XYZ file of C-alpha atoms in Angstrom:
391
model
C 36.136 31.759 11.113
C 36.550 33.669 7.955
C 37.981 32.620 5.314
C 40.664 34.891 5.372
C 41.799 33.525 8.683
C 41.261 29.793 7.557
C 43.686 30.416 4.638
C 46.114 32.428 6.946
C 46.283 28.994 8.992
C 47.359 27.261 5.441
C 49.640 29.911 4.639
C 51.545 28.920 7.912
C 51.671 25.901 7.843
C 53.186 25.699 4.295
C 55.814 28.049 5.746
C 56.569 25.172 8.118
C 56.803 22.345 5.642
C 60.690 22.331 5.307
C 61.006 22.137 9.031
C 58.735 19.138 8.966
C 60.463 17.433 5.558
C 63.911 17.915 7.021
C 62.793 16.010 10.606
C 61.139 13.402 8.832
C 64.083 10.569 9.320
C 64.037 12.095 13.186
C 60.573 11.597 13.773
C 60.915 8.105 12.444
C 63.706 7.114 14.866
C 61.726 8.630 18.199
C 58.718 6.623 16.064
C 56.781 9.669 17.848
C 55.736 13.258 16.310
C 58.925 15.169 16.676
C 58.071 17.653 19.762
C 58.912 20.628 17.685
C 56.371 19.568 14.671
C 53.746 19.443 17.307
C 54.893 22.936 19.061
C 54.642 24.637 15.699
C 51.585 23.074 15.008
C 50.145 24.102 17.848
C 51.475 27.844 16.951
C 49.955 27.840 13.709
C 46.688 27.430 15.378
C 46.336 24.115 13.399
C 44.554 22.408 16.775
C 41.968 25.164 16.903
C 40.537 24.371 12.968
C 37.808 22.011 14.986
C 37.625 23.599 18.156
C 34.268 24.923 19.144
C 34.663 28.765 19.785
C 33.551 28.958 23.635
C 36.944 27.273 23.430
C 39.055 29.866 21.577
C 38.567 27.681 18.665
C 38.201 28.536 15.163
C 35.081 26.413 13.988
C 36.956 26.644 10.715
C 34.733 24.702 7.766
C 35.962 21.221 7.617
C 37.494 21.495 4.159
C 40.092 23.957 5.607
C 40.603 21.795 8.142
C 41.702 19.076 5.798
C 43.238 20.984 3.692
C 45.300 22.068 6.557
C 46.487 18.048 7.336
C 47.050 17.273 3.867
C 49.989 19.658 3.079
C 51.380 18.660 6.818
C 51.338 15.202 5.417
C 52.979 16.447 2.354
C 56.352 17.188 4.049
C 55.895 14.805 6.674
C 53.396 12.054 6.204
C 53.955 10.878 10.087
C 53.215 14.259 11.474
C 50.264 14.848 8.810
C 48.732 11.294 10.022
C 49.416 12.104 13.568
C 47.682 15.677 13.241
C 44.427 14.966 11.105
C 43.437 12.666 13.694
C 44.341 14.358 17.042
C 42.853 17.435 15.878
C 39.470 16.102 14.328
C 39.053 14.550 18.092
C 38.117 18.668 18.850
C 35.609 18.153 17.065
C 34.708 14.666 18.490
C 34.736 16.880 22.235
C 32.559 19.597 20.970
C 29.351 16.552 20.505
C 30.187 15.458 24.372
C 28.061 17.314 27.278
C 29.516 20.450 28.824
C 31.058 18.882 31.926
C 33.318 17.289 29.316
C 34.240 19.602 27.224
C 35.402 21.764 30.685
C 37.253 18.989 32.033
C 39.870 18.334 29.407
C 39.810 22.353 28.455
C 38.448 24.155 31.566
C 42.706 25.108 32.496
C 43.958 24.489 29.163
C 42.837 24.910 25.967
C 45.374 23.379 24.122
C 45.158 19.776 25.559
C 44.816 17.145 23.114
C 43.159 14.099 23.043
C 44.121 10.824 21.255
C 42.054 7.877 20.397
C 41.537 4.210 19.443
C 37.791 3.236 18.431
C 38.194 0.337 17.831
C 35.742 -1.983 20.054
C 38.629 -3.845 21.284
C 37.151 -3.628 25.512
C 33.696 -3.060 26.643
C 32.129 -1.212 29.613
C 29.328 -2.304 32.348
C 26.615 0.617 33.635
C 27.201 1.223 37.638
C 25.763 3.581 40.042
C 27.913 6.145 39.153
C 28.852 5.569 35.737
C 30.449 2.926 33.436
C 33.130 0.645 34.383
C 35.563 0.075 31.118
C 38.204 -2.360 30.355
C 40.236 -3.059 27.686
C 43.532 -3.026 25.597
C 43.209 -0.708 22.803
C 45.576 -0.768 20.083
C 47.132 1.952 17.327
C 46.284 5.324 19.283
C 48.262 7.476 16.944
C 49.860 10.122 18.915
C 49.050 9.325 22.249
C 52.130 10.031 23.747
C 51.297 14.023 22.954
C 48.117 13.847 24.182
C 46.463 13.982 27.856
C 43.544 12.404 27.012
C 41.738 9.477 25.272
C 39.281 8.026 23.221
C 38.023 4.735 23.023
C 35.124 3.172 21.332
C 33.210 -0.062 22.763
C 29.998 -1.832 23.699
C 28.268 -1.634 27.198
C 26.909 -4.776 28.043
C 24.319 -5.471 30.476
C 24.981 -7.939 33.516
C 24.036 -10.753 30.840
C 26.860 -9.552 28.761
C 24.434 -8.580 25.699
C 25.520 -4.845 24.527
C 22.655 -2.044 24.733
C 24.724 0.474 23.313
C 27.785 1.682 21.674
C 30.153 4.593 22.844
C 32.647 6.333 22.889
C 34.340 6.501 26.483
C 36.848 10.353 27.686
C 39.582 8.678 29.273
C 42.042 10.938 31.612
C 45.392 10.161 31.014
C 45.684 8.938 34.855
C 42.945 5.800 34.242
C 45.139 4.377 30.995
C 48.497 2.752 30.312
C 50.554 3.500 27.495
C 52.161 0.293 25.973
C 54.818 1.192 23.821
C 54.394 -2.078 21.129
C 54.471 0.269 17.751
C 57.624 -1.163 15.852
C 56.156 -1.266 12.382
C 57.396 -1.176 8.199
C 55.411 2.175 7.732
C 53.722 5.421 10.084
C 56.951 4.560 11.791
C 57.022 8.276 13.788
C 52.923 8.327 14.654
C 53.942 6.424 17.825
C 50.687 4.734 17.605
C 50.871 2.517 20.648
C 47.889 0.406 22.766
C 46.152 1.708 25.362
C 45.752 -0.264 28.118
C 42.521 0.005 31.049
C 41.636 -1.638 33.969
C 38.665 -1.238 35.998
C 38.606 2.496 35.207
C 35.482 4.331 36.487
C 33.902 6.885 33.839
C 31.430 9.187 35.012
C 28.272 9.684 32.247
C 29.064 12.665 31.288
C 32.182 11.363 29.543
C 30.121 9.005 28.094
C 29.050 9.757 24.096
C 26.264 7.467 22.619
C 27.346 6.851 18.858
C 23.149 6.614 18.358
C 22.973 9.918 19.324
C 25.899 11.156 16.932
C 23.644 9.438 14.356
C 20.710 10.784 15.309
C 22.308 14.218 15.587
C 21.048 14.259 19.694
C 24.605 14.911 20.578
C 24.419 16.570 23.807
C 27.214 19.245 22.939
C 25.090 20.255 20.437
C 23.033 23.087 22.398
C 26.353 25.481 22.871
C 28.350 24.266 20.135
C 25.643 25.420 17.208
C 28.279 25.709 13.991
C 27.246 23.669 11.572
C 30.710 21.888 10.798
C 29.388 19.485 14.220
C 25.961 18.805 12.604
C 28.558 16.477 9.940
C 27.427 12.638 9.914
C 30.373 10.912 11.701
C 30.275 8.511 8.930
C 32.097 11.160 6.207
C 34.439 13.029 9.125
C 36.045 10.036 10.463
C 36.475 7.885 7.386
C 38.310 11.608 5.275
C 40.379 12.165 8.621
C 42.020 9.079 7.718
C 42.439 9.154 3.882
C 43.551 13.212 3.491
C 46.965 12.420 4.850
C 47.042 9.486 2.437
C 46.348 11.746 -0.316
C 48.883 14.441 0.983
C 51.524 12.436 1.105
C 50.327 10.993 -3.341
C 50.810 15.024 -3.630
C 54.387 15.144 -1.628
C 55.711 12.335 -3.443
C 54.542 13.971 -7.106
C 56.856 17.080 -6.257
C 59.828 14.780 -5.106
C 59.415 12.252 -7.772
C 58.931 15.501 -10.320
C 62.380 17.164 -9.113
C 64.061 14.200 -8.607
C 63.365 13.108 -12.183
C 64.396 16.496 -13.875
C 68.122 16.204 -13.046
C 68.261 12.038 -13.078
C 70.182 10.011 -15.659
C 70.014 7.040 -16.408
C 73.317 5.107 -14.974
C 72.583 2.083 -17.713
C 71.798 4.374 -20.635
C 73.507 7.596 -20.246
C 70.415 9.057 -20.653
C 67.960 12.107 -19.198
C 64.680 10.798 -17.637
C 63.383 14.379 -18.499
C 63.753 13.171 -22.332
C 61.483 10.373 -22.042
C 57.760 10.765 -23.130
C 56.966 7.120 -21.166
C 58.381 9.190 -17.933
C 56.181 12.171 -18.881
C 52.918 9.558 -19.393
C 53.701 8.351 -15.791
C 53.484 12.047 -14.226
C 50.543 12.659 -15.747
C 48.662 9.635 -15.374
C 49.638 9.824 -11.161
C 48.867 13.547 -11.158
C 45.658 12.845 -12.951
C 44.968 10.410 -9.817
C 46.028 12.847 -6.833
C 44.009 15.281 -8.445
C 41.079 12.858 -8.900
C 41.165 11.773 -4.911
C 41.179 15.114 -3.209
C 38.465 16.608 -5.643
C 35.958 14.177 -5.116
C 36.501 13.795 -1.625
C 36.301 17.255 -0.845
C 33.384 18.096 -3.013
C 31.564 15.195 -0.897
C 32.708 17.300 2.502
C 31.415 20.629 0.720
C 27.765 19.826 -0.385
C 27.337 18.033 3.459
C 28.449 21.393 4.623
C 25.967 22.968 2.094
C 23.462 21.286 2.984
C 23.744 21.449 6.820
C 23.597 25.297 6.607
C 20.567 25.099 4.463
C 19.107 22.997 7.542
C 18.998 19.602 5.767
C 20.653 16.755 7.379
C 23.059 14.521 4.210
C 20.902 11.903 3.447
C 22.053 8.088 2.244
C 23.008 8.987 -1.444
C 25.621 11.836 -0.745
C 26.539 9.682 2.471
C 27.076 6.372 0.573
C 28.607 8.555 -1.727
C 31.251 10.718 0.327
C 32.544 6.752 1.625
C 32.645 5.901 -1.909
C 35.126 8.072 -2.812
C 36.689 8.688 0.392
C 38.415 4.839 -0.459
C 38.872 5.373 -4.041
C 40.483 8.280 -2.927
C 43.033 6.128 -0.843
C 43.618 3.788 -2.971
C 44.092 6.151 -6.183
C 46.721 7.984 -4.209
C 48.783 4.108 -3.521
C 48.516 3.999 -6.647
C 50.441 7.034 -7.796
C 52.697 6.500 -5.020
C 53.285 3.304 -6.499
C 53.434 4.580 -9.673
C 55.912 6.970 -9.387
C 58.394 4.965 -6.638
C 58.673 2.857 -9.776
C 59.933 4.956 -11.973
C 62.051 6.531 -9.331
C 65.555 4.344 -10.095
C 67.566 2.753 -7.341
C 68.169 5.881 -5.483
C 65.091 5.841 -4.350
C 65.349 3.462 -1.997
C 68.088 5.254 0.078
C 66.578 5.688 3.850
C 67.181 9.266 2.867
C 64.763 9.272 0.124
C 61.585 10.657 0.789
C 60.178 8.926 -2.297
C 60.004 5.250 -0.057
C 59.481 7.189 3.217
C 55.882 8.169 1.250
C 55.401 4.408 0.102
C 55.567 3.060 3.114
C 53.521 5.459 4.723
C 50.769 5.189 2.677
C 51.125 1.667 2.018
C 50.862 1.440 5.599
C 47.966 3.739 6.445
C 46.073 2.063 3.938
C 45.654 -0.969 6.739
C 43.067 0.906 8.706
C 39.828 -0.141 8.913
C 38.518 2.894 7.108
C 40.167 1.977 4.057
C 38.487 -0.864 3.864
C 36.958 -0.576 0.150
C 34.898 -3.589 -0.016
C 32.783 -2.667 2.981
C 32.436 0.698 1.437
C 31.816 0.057 -2.140
C 28.973 -2.458 -0.409
C 27.246 0.206 1.396
C 27.002 1.892 -2.084
C 25.821 -0.501 -3.805
C 23.587 -1.103 -1.735
C 21.629 1.859 -0.922
C 21.853 2.284 -5.860
C 19.680 -0.364 -5.183
C 17.343 0.771 -2.816
C 18.375 -1.617 0.065
C 18.694 -0.240 3.604
C 21.872 0.540 4.612
C 22.496 -0.325 8.324
C 26.647 0.176 8.899
C 27.381 2.881 11.516
C 30.084 4.342 9.292
C 28.399 6.027 6.822
């Protein structure tokens, strides 16, 4: 996809932002993304950004995809969160065997996949494939998907793990449990996925080892360099991107709010307060730093892959370091803005409180566990082996 076409999709998404913002409260009330938002993102071409060209996709550079997801989250956090996660699954499916891609997109290239990668279940190998059981939590956007990716070990007869895989499961094989009653990201519909004795054909199973070694079977046909990006950069960045988008959105709302705000207790205009200007600058600096570092790493990894190399541990551990820092910087900036927006920011109608709640809810995702990412970075810096799969 050309850079011009990338910008066209992002421009179409920008035109949708007022509607997303207007429906943000309704999205929360529905406890899932407003169906109109999903339909508009489909029409704008968002879900095609990471989809293989053979299935009508754009195979856009990852920076374009992340920019689009960040932009969506700046208007409606829950919509941006789900868009980022659902959208990246088209990248992930491209790594699966061709037959799995045909199973999903063969008759409808707009079909979506949700996920829950944490190992909350397990599979055993059979003559016909894999027998899968478990209950996976927090599958964001699952109401807007017809398939789900779940992660888990493959166990031998003695219960010993012999592989760790992603399983592609069709809707008839799982049940969605309506459990999403939460304080933040209310509109993501991140419900549980229950799977009982589901037989998964071998072509719908992808080993994390194959992804780490860039030997995924889908690469035989889907040869665009984006599909060789490290999973340990792709997935965590998918989680941090909408949180940075929330920070950008919160900043814009706060700035406009403060321009017109008069402190009731003192009768003074906030915009005349020099400390308000300092806080604005501090928040803006952190948000910009978060985004610039995230995209620098994505860009550098893409450049290496296009040149025929694979990103080494130096840049991959740096990408994880900067990814968790981006999340923390964004949350710190949102907290600073929220604390200084006055009591009206507490009102249900205020987007500022929604950005604050939703960003903090996103922080608890496992990909945002900062200590783990920092230790991996430090291990590499000291010349130690980094064995973690999420890098």
